[in-house]
Structure formats: structure tokens, C-alpha cells
Amino acid sequence: MAVTAQMVKELRDKTGAGMMDCKTALQEADGDMDAAVDWLRAKGLAKAAKKAGRVAAEGLIGIAEADGKAAIVEVNSETDFVARNDQFQALVLKVAEAALSTDGSVTAVKAADMAGAGKSVEGALTDAVATIGENMVLRRSAVLEANPGVVATYVHAASAPGLGKIGVLVALQSNGDKEKLAALGRQIAMHIAAASPLSVDVDGLDADVVARERAVFAEQARESGKPANIIEKMVDGRMRKFYEESVLLKQAFVIDPDKSVEQAIADAEKDAGAAIALTNFVCFRLGEGVEREEEDFAAEVAAAAGNR
């Protein structure tokens, strides 16, 4: 497969590696972008374990809460100007509130009744598009429950209560003091926003992700020229480090880095008066994974000049 300059640029944006290294990686990987990232990592030329360089869409993350339950939604708009609009902000909060009565799937949320609108969420969004004059879409949604227990929430870069660029839900199952649980849950939610874990525990990691990391670490270790038994130990050590960086319960707690999140929860049980189980979390980052067509500003200026 022919390697284009655009492919080289994209790989460089993802990894920060040099242009020639990126070209070589793409040639070795026959144009496969993910495989090229892995090749660079194996050679020690890139640090990226996750895809980077994603372009953010506009809009807002909205969160609504009820006793033992919370909902989170992402509603995208075309421009940040609309995201700052009071009417749009009220709409996103109502979508989140409607989501509380559903299983959290986008299909169910779209079909749910919008409070005070006399129509479904999908119908209300359609009306808003006509009124505000900009395309809007409910991109994703989720609902968490903890019974008994609490679902703690956190919104980062909040533009209004329950609205912002990053939203997190954390489900803590426990018979303990709800105020204590809520305070702990909020701290963990803040940690998640900062540390971006991939799963609650090791078992929750995607098997393909684990296999991919192990393969990269094995290739790195083999390049050391050490015996096979030493290589295996090196890979196991690097996998432990990967788990500590990627698994929520294994991560160093940002509130108290001397403890893991798991240890912080265990320490909080005495204060709460009961055992605590972190059963699930959801973290939405606005526009995560959404790619928009890049605008060629120079071409736009030239076109405008030519139209005068």
C-alpha cells in the first residue's frame, strides 16, 4: 500500500514520532495506522498507548441525578456558540432528566418523554434544530444505579450546574452512610476525570487491549537480547505497570497518591460504617472519538479573495 504524506502526518500527530520514523512504520505495517503505532512503540519511538489527536465536537455533557441513580448524556452541536446558549443548555439538562427513566441506551432516551414538551426527546431535539438553526444530535448516554448505595457525579469545566465538557458517574454499592459515600464517590469521580482509567478492575479490561499491550512489551523485551525466561519476567513487570496505569482500582489515588484507589475505598469503609464496592463508572469527554473534516484556512482565504 502506498504511504501518503497525509498518512505520515496523521501518525506523527498521534505519536509525536519523527516524520521518517512514521513513514518507515507505515511501510512496515503496510499502511495500517494502529499497527504502525504499535511498531513505533515497540521501537521506543512513541509513548502512545491510546489513540490521540482526536478532534472534539462542540456541545455539552449533561448529568441528572435521583436517589441511587444518575444519568449522563452527550448532546453535540455544530458550534461552541450554541453550546453557550441558555436554550441549548436547558435542553441538554432535560435530555439528561429524561434519561433517568430509561436503561440509558440512546434509542431508549430518544423515545423517552421530554418533561414539559409534550413529545419525545427526539422530537424536542428536532424542534430545537429548527428553532436554533443548527444541527444537534444525542450522541451517547448512560445510566448507573446503586441499590443500596449512591451514584456520585462530577462535571469538569462546568458551564452551569450539571453541564460541562467532562462528566463522570461512579456507582458505589454499600449500606453505609450516604453522605460519606457521596463524598468518597465525588473524589473518585474527580480522579477518573484526571486519570482516564480503562476499566474498574483487571478483569474488566478488553482482552484485545491486553493482548496488544503484551505483544508490544514482548517485542520491546526481545530487543534487549536477554534470555527467554528473563524476557517473560520483563513482560510481566511491564504488564503490572500497565494495570497500575489503566485499571481504576490499581491506580494511585490523585487525592492521596500514596494509596491506590482500592486502598482508599477500603480505608473509607470504617468511616462509612459498611463495606463499599465500586461496581461501575462512566466518563464522557465532549467530542471524544469524533473526527471532523479539517478546514484548509489558506484555501478558504484564497477562494474568498478570488470571489471579490
Coordinates of C-alpha atoms in Angstrom, one line a residue:
M1 CA 0.0 0.0 0.0
A2 CA 1.3 3.4 -0.9
V3 CA 2.2 5.6 2.1
T4 CA 0.9 9.2 1.6
A5 CA 2.1 12.4 3.2
Q6 CA -1.3 12.7 4.9
M7 CA -0.9 9.3 6.5
V8 CA 2.6 10.2 7.8
K9 CA 1.2 13.5 9.2
E10 CA -1.7 11.6 10.9
L11 CA 0.7 9.1 12.5
R12 CA 3.0 11.9 13.6
D13 CA 0.1 13.7 15.2
K14 CA -0.9 10.5 17.0
T15 CA 2.5 9.6 18.3
G16 CA 4.9 12.6 18.2
A17 CA 7.5 10.4 16.4
G18 CA 9.7 11.8 13.7
M19 CA 8.5 12.1 10.1
M20 CA 10.9 9.4 8.7
D21 CA 10.2 7.1 11.6
C22 CA 6.5 7.4 10.9
K23 CA 7.0 6.7 7.2
T24 CA 9.0 3.6 8.0
A25 CA 6.4 2.4 10.5
L26 CA 3.6 2.8 7.9
Q27 CA 5.7 0.9 5.3
E28 CA 6.4 -1.9 7.8
A29 CA 2.7 -2.0 8.7
D30 CA 1.5 -1.9 5.1
G31 CA -0.4 1.3 5.8
D32 CA -2.3 0.0 8.9
M33 CA -2.4 3.0 11.3
D34 CA -2.8 1.0 14.5
A35 CA -0.1 -1.5 13.6
A36 CA 2.2 1.4 12.7
V37 CA 1.6 2.9 16.2
D38 CA 2.5 -0.4 17.8
W39 CA 5.6 -0.7 15.6
L40 CA 6.8 2.8 16.8
R41 CA 6.0 1.9 20.5
A42 CA 7.9 -1.4 20.2
K43 CA 10.9 0.5 18.8
G44 CA 10.7 3.0 21.7
L45 CA 9.8 5.8 19.3
A46 CA 6.3 6.6 20.6
K47 CA 4.7 6.5 24.0
A48 CA 1.1 6.5 23.0
A49 CA -0.9 3.6 24.4
K50 CA -4.2 5.2 23.3
K51 CA -5.2 6.9 20.1
A52 CA -4.6 10.7 20.3
G53 CA -5.2 13.7 18.2
R54 CA -8.9 13.3 18.3
V55 CA -10.9 16.3 17.2
A56 CA -13.6 17.5 19.6
A57 CA -17.1 18.2 18.5
E58 CA -19.0 21.0 20.2
G59 CA -21.9 20.7 22.6
L60 CA -22.3 19.7 26.2
I61 CA -22.2 16.8 28.6
G62 CA -25.3 16.8 30.9
I63 CA -25.9 14.9 34.1
A64 CA -29.1 14.4 36.1
E65 CA -29.4 12.7 39.5
A66 CA -32.0 10.8 41.5
D67 CA -31.8 8.7 44.7
G68 CA -29.4 5.8 44.0
K69 CA -29.3 6.7 40.2
A70 CA -27.8 9.1 37.8
A71 CA -27.9 9.7 34.0
I72 CA -25.3 11.2 31.7
V73 CA -25.7 12.3 28.1
E74 CA -23.7 14.0 25.4
V75 CA -25.6 16.3 23.0
N76 CA -23.5 17.7 20.2
S77 CA -23.9 20.9 18.4
E78 CA -22.1 22.4 15.4
T79 CA -20.6 25.4 17.2
D80 CA -19.4 26.3 20.7
F81 CA -21.6 29.5 20.4
V82 CA -24.7 27.3 20.5
A83 CA -23.3 25.3 23.4
R84 CA -23.2 28.6 25.4
N85 CA -26.8 29.3 24.5
D86 CA -29.3 29.2 27.5
Q87 CA -31.9 27.4 25.4
F88 CA -29.5 24.7 24.4
Q89 CA -28.2 24.2 28.0
A90 CA -31.8 23.8 29.3
L91 CA -32.4 21.3 26.5
V92 CA -29.4 19.2 27.5
L93 CA -30.4 19.1 31.1
K94 CA -33.9 18.0 30.2
V95 CA -32.5 15.2 28.0
A96 CA -30.4 14.0 31.0
E97 CA -33.5 14.1 33.2
A98 CA -35.5 12.1 30.6
A99 CA -32.7 9.6 30.5
L100 CA -33.2 8.8 34.2
S101 CA -36.4 6.9 33.4
T102 CA -34.6 4.6 30.8
D103 CA -32.0 1.9 30.6
G104 CA -29.5 4.6 29.4
S105 CA -29.4 3.4 25.7
V106 CA -29.5 6.2 23.1
T107 CA -32.6 4.5 21.5
A108 CA -34.5 4.5 24.8
V109 CA -33.5 8.1 25.6
K110 CA -34.6 9.3 22.2
A111 CA -38.0 7.7 22.7
A112 CA -38.4 8.9 26.3
D113 CA -40.9 11.7 27.1
M114 CA -39.4 15.2 27.5
A115 CA -40.7 16.9 30.6
G116 CA -42.9 19.9 29.7
A117 CA -42.5 19.4 26.0
G118 CA -45.4 17.0 25.3
K119 CA -43.2 15.0 23.0
S120 CA -40.2 12.6 22.9
V121 CA -36.6 13.6 23.4
E122 CA -36.1 13.0 19.6
G123 CA -39.0 15.3 18.8
A124 CA -37.7 18.0 21.1
L125 CA -34.3 17.9 19.5
T126 CA -35.9 18.1 16.0
D127 CA -37.8 21.2 17.1
A128 CA -34.7 22.7 18.7
V129 CA -32.8 22.3 15.4
A130 CA -35.5 24.3 13.6
T131 CA -35.6 27.0 16.3
I132 CA -31.9 27.4 17.0
G133 CA -30.9 26.8 13.4
E134 CA -28.1 24.4 14.0
N135 CA -27.8 20.6 13.8
M136 CA -27.9 18.8 17.1
V137 CA -27.6 15.1 18.0
L138 CA -27.8 12.9 21.1
R139 CA -24.6 11.1 20.6
R140 CA -24.4 8.8 23.6
S141 CA -26.0 8.3 27.0
A142 CA -25.7 6.0 30.1
V143 CA -27.5 5.4 33.4
L144 CA -25.9 3.9 36.5
E145 CA -27.7 2.6 39.6
A146 CA -26.6 1.5 43.1
N147 CA -29.1 -0.1 45.3
P148 CA -28.2 0.2 48.1
G149 CA -25.7 2.9 47.7
V150 CA -25.1 6.1 45.8
V151 CA -24.1 7.2 42.3
A152 CA -21.8 10.1 42.7
T153 CA -21.3 12.6 39.9
Y154 CA -18.7 15.2 38.8
V155 CA -18.7 17.7 36.0
H156 CA -15.4 19.2 34.9
A157 CA -15.2 22.7 33.3
A158 CA -18.8 23.2 34.2
S159 CA -20.6 25.9 32.2
A160 CA -23.7 25.5 34.5
P161 CA -24.8 23.1 37.2
G162 CA -24.8 19.6 35.7
L163 CA -23.3 20.8 32.4
G164 CA -19.7 20.8 31.1
K165 CA -17.0 19.3 28.9
I166 CA -16.3 16.2 31.0
G167 CA -18.9 14.3 33.0
V168 CA -18.3 11.3 35.3
L169 CA -20.7 8.9 37.2
V170 CA -19.4 6.5 39.9
A171 CA -21.6 3.7 41.4
L172 CA -20.7 2.8 45.0
Q173 CA -22.8 -0.1 46.4
S174 CA -23.0 0.0 50.2
N175 CA -25.3 0.2 53.2
G176 CA -23.1 2.8 54.7
D177 CA -23.7 6.5 55.4
K178 CA -24.9 8.1 52.1
E179 CA -23.2 11.4 52.8
K180 CA -19.9 9.7 53.4
L181 CA -20.4 7.6 50.3
A182 CA -21.3 10.6 48.1
A183 CA -18.1 12.5 49.3
L184 CA -15.9 9.5 48.5
G185 CA -17.7 8.9 45.2
R186 CA -17.1 12.5 44.1
Q187 CA -13.4 12.3 44.9
I188 CA -13.2 9.1 42.8
A189 CA -15.1 10.7 40.0
M190 CA -12.6 13.6 40.0
H191 CA -9.8 11.1 40.0
I192 CA -11.4 9.4 36.9
A193 CA -11.6 12.7 35.1
A194 CA -7.9 13.2 35.7
A195 CA -6.6 9.7 35.3
S196 CA -8.7 8.2 32.5
P197 CA -8.9 4.6 33.6
L198 CA -10.0 2.0 31.1
S199 CA -11.9 -0.3 33.5
V200 CA -12.8 -0.8 37.1
D201 CA -10.6 -3.9 37.5
V202 CA -8.2 -6.1 35.5
D203 CA -11.0 -8.5 34.6
G204 CA -12.9 -5.6 33.0
L205 CA -10.2 -4.7 30.5
D206 CA -10.8 -5.5 26.9
A207 CA -9.0 -8.8 26.1
D208 CA -7.8 -7.4 22.7
V209 CA -6.2 -4.4 24.5
V210 CA -4.4 -6.6 27.0
A211 CA -3.1 -8.9 24.2
R212 CA -2.0 -5.8 22.2
E213 CA -0.1 -4.4 25.1
R214 CA 1.6 -7.7 25.9
A215 CA 2.7 -8.1 22.3
V216 CA 4.3 -4.6 22.3
F217 CA 6.0 -5.3 25.6
A218 CA 7.3 -8.7 24.4
E219 CA 8.8 -7.1 21.2
Q220 CA 10.4 -4.4 23.3
A221 CA 11.9 -7.0 25.7
R222 CA 13.1 -9.3 22.9
E223 CA 15.2 -6.4 21.5
S224 CA 17.2 -6.4 24.8
G225 CA 18.7 -9.7 23.7
K226 CA 18.1 -11.3 27.1
P227 CA 17.2 -15.0 27.7
A228 CA 13.5 -16.1 27.2
N229 CA 12.9 -16.6 31.0
I230 CA 14.1 -13.0 31.7
I231 CA 12.1 -11.6 28.8
E232 CA 8.9 -13.2 30.3
K233 CA 9.6 -11.6 33.7
M234 CA 10.2 -8.2 32.0
V235 CA 6.9 -8.5 30.2
D236 CA 5.1 -9.5 33.4
G237 CA 6.6 -6.4 35.1
R238 CA 5.5 -4.1 32.3
M239 CA 2.0 -5.5 32.3
R240 CA 1.8 -4.9 36.1
K241 CA 2.8 -1.3 35.4
F242 CA 0.2 -1.1 32.6
Y243 CA -2.5 -2.3 35.0
E244 CA -1.5 0.3 37.6
E245 CA -1.8 3.0 35.0
S246 CA -5.0 1.7 33.3
V247 CA -7.2 0.0 35.9
L248 CA -9.1 2.3 38.3
L249 CA -8.7 0.2 41.5
K250 CA -5.0 -0.2 40.8
Q251 CA -4.3 3.5 40.0
A252 CA -2.6 5.8 42.6
F253 CA -5.4 7.9 44.0
V254 CA -5.0 11.5 42.9
I255 CA -6.3 12.8 46.2
D256 CA -3.7 10.8 48.1
P257 CA -1.1 9.3 45.7
D258 CA 0.4 7.1 48.5
K259 CA -2.7 4.9 48.2
S260 CA -4.3 3.1 45.4
V261 CA -8.0 3.8 44.7
E262 CA -8.7 0.3 46.1
Q263 CA -6.9 1.1 49.3
A264 CA -8.7 4.5 49.6
I265 CA -12.1 2.7 49.4
A266 CA -11.0 0.1 52.0
D267 CA -9.9 2.9 54.3
A268 CA -13.3 4.7 53.8
E269 CA -15.3 1.7 54.9
K270 CA -14.8 2.3 58.6
D271 CA -15.9 5.9 58.3
A272 CA -19.0 4.9 56.2
G273 CA -19.9 2.1 58.6
A274 CA -20.1 -0.6 56.0
A275 CA -18.4 -2.4 53.1
I276 CA -18.1 -0.4 49.9
A277 CA -18.0 -1.9 46.3
L278 CA -17.2 0.3 43.3
T279 CA -19.3 -1.5 40.8
N280 CA -19.1 0.7 37.7
F281 CA -18.2 4.1 36.3
V282 CA -18.9 6.2 33.2
C283 CA -16.8 9.0 31.9
F284 CA -17.8 11.1 28.9
R285 CA -15.4 13.6 27.4
L286 CA -17.0 16.0 24.9
G287 CA -16.3 15.0 21.3
E288 CA -14.2 12.0 22.3
G289 CA -13.6 9.9 19.2
V290 CA -15.4 12.3 16.9
E291 CA -13.5 13.4 13.8
R292 CA -14.4 16.4 11.8
E293 CA -13.2 17.4 8.3
E294 CA -10.1 19.6 8.6
E295 CA -10.6 23.0 7.2
D296 CA -8.0 24.4 4.8
F297 CA -7.8 28.0 6.0
A298 CA -5.4 29.1 3.4
A299 CA -7.6 27.7 0.7
E300 CA -10.6 29.5 2.2
V301 CA -8.8 32.8 2.1
A302 CA -7.6 32.3 -1.4
A303 CA -11.2 31.4 -2.5
A304 CA -12.6 34.4 -0.8
A305 CA -10.0 36.7 -2.4
G306 CA -10.8 35.2 -5.8
N307 CA -14.6 35.9 -5.4
R308 CA -14.1 39.6 -4.8

